[in-house]
Amino acid sequence: MKRPDNCSTYYMCAGTTAVLMPCPEGLLFNNDTWTCDFPSNVVCPELHGTAYLVICMPGLWFNNNTWTCDYPQNVQCNPSGTSAATGVKALPSVRQQMEVA
């Protein structure tokens, strides 16, 4: 399965675990053929600053160093207000921002 933020890597399933795999130097993952391919054959969509919420499976936490879901013992402490399961920091609501101003 392709990785949404990096076309030079992809995920390979090993049982119930997704393993991040790199394509060889100079190749990109082709989601149509499910292989690493020449860049001219690959459409690598640009994210244009769009955030994608990805929720980790129960028991796993988001590892900001590897950008994958990982076992809690492999994940460094998360900052206050950040969900370890999603890696998403809660933002103040519009009402909270207006009260501060």
PDB file of C-alpha atoms in Angstrom:
ATOM      1  CA  MET A   1       0.000   0.000   0.000  1.00  0.00           C
ATOM      2  CA  LYS A   2       1.319   3.431  -0.849  1.00  0.00           C
ATOM      3  CA  ARG A   3       2.413   5.884   1.795  1.00  0.00           C
ATOM      4  CA  PRO A   4       0.462   9.134   1.336  1.00  0.00           C
ATOM      5  CA  ASP A   5       3.328  11.481   2.158  1.00  0.00           C
ATOM      6  CA  ASN A   6       6.270   9.794   0.420  1.00  0.00           C
ATOM      7  CA  CYS A   7       6.188   8.000  -2.937  1.00  0.00           C
ATOM      8  CA  SER A   8       9.679   6.535  -2.485  1.00  0.00           C
ATOM      9  CA  THR A   9       8.410   4.210   0.262  1.00  0.00           C
ATOM     10  CA  TYR A  10       5.435   1.894   0.678  1.00  0.00           C
ATOM     11  CA  TYR A  11       3.890  -0.420   3.250  1.00  0.00           C
ATOM     12  CA  MET A  12       4.063  -4.198   2.909  1.00  0.00           C
ATOM     13  CA  CYS A  13       1.810  -6.350   5.080  1.00  0.00           C
ATOM     14  CA  ALA A  14       3.527  -9.025   7.141  1.00  0.00           C
ATOM     15  CA  GLY A  15       0.721 -10.835   8.918  1.00  0.00           C
ATOM     16  CA  THR A  16      -1.118  -8.097  10.798  1.00  0.00           C
ATOM     17  CA  THR A  17       1.816  -5.661  10.757  1.00  0.00           C
ATOM     18  CA  ALA A  18       2.465  -2.968   8.142  1.00  0.00           C
ATOM     19  CA  VAL A  19       6.198  -2.815   7.407  1.00  0.00           C
ATOM     20  CA  LEU A  20       7.619   0.350   5.822  1.00  0.00           C
ATOM     21  CA  MET A  21       9.707  -0.568   2.776  1.00  0.00           C
ATOM     22  CA  PRO A  22      11.912   1.722   0.662  1.00  0.00           C
ATOM     23  CA  CYS A  23      11.999   1.634  -3.120  1.00  0.00           C
ATOM     24  CA  PRO A  24      15.472   1.284  -4.649  1.00  0.00           C
ATOM     25  CA  GLU A  25      17.320   4.552  -5.333  1.00  0.00           C
ATOM     26  CA  GLY A  26      15.694   6.516  -8.162  1.00  0.00           C
ATOM     27  CA  LEU A  27      12.418   4.572  -8.169  1.00  0.00           C
ATOM     28  CA  LEU A  28       8.983   5.466  -6.781  1.00  0.00           C
ATOM     29  CA  PHE A  29       6.104   3.276  -5.654  1.00  0.00           C
ATOM     30  CA  ASN A  30       3.532   2.799  -8.416  1.00  0.00           C
ATOM     31  CA  ASN A  31       0.127   2.292  -6.798  1.00  0.00           C
ATOM     32  CA  ASP A  32      -1.326   0.938 -10.065  1.00  0.00           C
ATOM     33  CA  THR A  33       1.181  -1.913 -10.428  1.00  0.00           C
ATOM     34  CA  TRP A  34       2.081  -2.238  -6.719  1.00  0.00           C
ATOM     35  CA  THR A  35       5.790  -2.179  -7.579  1.00  0.00           C
ATOM     36  CA  CYS A  36       8.647   0.305  -7.493  1.00  0.00           C
ATOM     37  CA  ASP A  37       8.833   1.927 -10.912  1.00  0.00           C
ATOM     38  CA  PHE A  38      10.511   4.705 -12.889  1.00  0.00           C
ATOM     39  CA  PRO A  39       9.298   8.197 -11.882  1.00  0.00           C
ATOM     40  CA  SER A  40       7.958   8.789 -15.407  1.00  0.00           C
ATOM     41  CA  ASN A  41       5.473   5.937 -14.846  1.00  0.00           C
ATOM     42  CA  VAL A  42       4.318   7.083 -11.397  1.00  0.00           C
ATOM     43  CA  VAL A  43       1.755   9.691 -10.437  1.00  0.00           C
ATOM     44  CA  CYS A  44       2.895  10.936  -7.053  1.00  0.00           C
ATOM     45  CA  PRO A  45       0.156  13.262  -5.783  1.00  0.00           C
ATOM     46  CA  GLU A  46       1.194  16.416  -4.014  1.00  0.00           C
ATOM     47  CA  LEU A  47      -0.394  16.895  -0.623  1.00  0.00           C
ATOM     48  CA  HIS A  48      -0.761  20.681  -0.987  1.00  0.00           C
ATOM     49  CA  GLY A  49      -0.653  21.094   2.780  1.00  0.00           C
ATOM     50  CA  THR A  50      -3.636  18.805   3.334  1.00  0.00           C
ATOM     51  CA  ALA A  51      -3.626  17.011   6.669  1.00  0.00           C
ATOM     52  CA  TYR A  52      -4.777  13.408   6.762  1.00  0.00           C
ATOM     53  CA  LEU A  53      -6.005  11.887  10.013  1.00  0.00           C
ATOM     54  CA  VAL A  54      -4.766   8.340  10.400  1.00  0.00           C
ATOM     55  CA  ILE A  55      -5.748   6.467  13.546  1.00  0.00           C
ATOM     56  CA  CYS A  56      -3.450   3.762  14.863  1.00  0.00           C
ATOM     57  CA  MET A  57      -4.805   0.332  15.693  1.00  0.00           C
ATOM     58  CA  PRO A  58      -5.628  -0.253  19.379  1.00  0.00           C
ATOM     59  CA  GLY A  59      -2.455  -0.737  21.403  1.00  0.00           C
ATOM     60  CA  LEU A  60      -0.244   1.215  19.003  1.00  0.00           C
ATOM     61  CA  TRP A  61       0.868   4.857  19.221  1.00  0.00           C
ATOM     62  CA  PHE A  62       1.962   7.263  16.520  1.00  0.00           C
ATOM     63  CA  ASN A  63       5.770   7.434  16.323  1.00  0.00           C
ATOM     64  CA  ASN A  64       6.736  10.902  15.110  1.00  0.00           C
ATOM     65  CA  ASN A  65      10.285   9.717  14.302  1.00  0.00           C
ATOM     66  CA  THR A  66       9.188   7.019  11.854  1.00  0.00           C
ATOM     67  CA  TRP A  67       5.751   8.438  10.916  1.00  0.00           C
ATOM     68  CA  THR A  68       4.205   5.046  11.614  1.00  0.00           C
ATOM     69  CA  CYS A  69       2.078   3.414  14.271  1.00  0.00           C
ATOM     70  CA  ASP A  70       4.383   1.689  16.723  1.00  0.00           C
ATOM     71  CA  TYR A  71       4.469  -0.059  20.088  1.00  0.00           C
ATOM     72  CA  PRO A  72       4.267   2.389  23.039  1.00  0.00           C
ATOM     73  CA  GLN A  73       7.729   1.408  24.311  1.00  0.00           C
ATOM     74  CA  ASN A  74       9.240   2.590  21.002  1.00  0.00           C
ATOM     75  CA  VAL A  75       7.528   5.985  21.085  1.00  0.00           C
ATOM     76  CA  GLN A  76       9.025   8.968  22.880  1.00  0.00           C
ATOM     77  CA  CYS A  77       6.814  10.904  25.278  1.00  0.00           C
ATOM     78  CA  ASN A  78       4.229  13.018  23.521  1.00  0.00           C
ATOM     79  CA  PRO A  79       3.727  16.714  24.297  1.00  0.00           C
ATOM     80  CA  SER A  80       0.796  17.668  26.486  1.00  0.00           C
ATOM     81  CA  GLY A  81      -2.413  17.910  24.501  1.00  0.00           C
ATOM     82  CA  THR A  82      -1.309  15.479  21.803  1.00  0.00           C
ATOM     83  CA  SER A  83      -3.097  12.197  21.284  1.00  0.00           C
ATOM     84  CA  ALA A  84      -0.576   9.355  21.182  1.00  0.00           C
ATOM     85  CA  ALA A  85      -2.992   7.215  19.172  1.00  0.00           C
ATOM     86  CA  THR A  86      -3.252   9.742  16.334  1.00  0.00           C
ATOM     87  CA  GLY A  87      -0.289  12.066  16.781  1.00  0.00           C
ATOM     88  CA  VAL A  88      -2.725  14.960  16.469  1.00  0.00           C
ATOM     89  CA  LYS A  89      -2.502  17.909  18.826  1.00  0.00           C
ATOM     90  CA  ALA A  90      -5.815  19.348  19.944  1.00  0.00           C
ATOM     91  CA  LEU A  91      -6.239  22.937  18.787  1.00  0.00           C
ATOM     92  CA  PRO A  92      -8.210  25.503  20.773  1.00  0.00           C
ATOM     93  CA  SER A  93     -11.731  26.094  19.543  1.00  0.00           C
ATOM     94  CA  VAL A  94     -12.758  29.386  17.968  1.00  0.00           C
ATOM     95  CA  ARG A  95     -14.685  30.200  21.162  1.00  0.00           C
ATOM     96  CA  GLN A  96     -11.542  29.672  23.283  1.00  0.00           C
ATOM     97  CA  GLN A  97      -9.547  31.929  20.952  1.00  0.00           C
ATOM     98  CA  MET A  98     -12.190  34.656  21.142  1.00  0.00           C
ATOM     99  CA  GLU A  99     -12.235  34.502  24.954  1.00  0.00           C
ATOM    100  CA  VAL A 100      -8.465  35.046  25.062  1.00  0.00           C
ATOM    101  CA  ALA A 101      -8.597  38.053  22.708  1.00  0.00           C
TER     102      ALA A 101
END
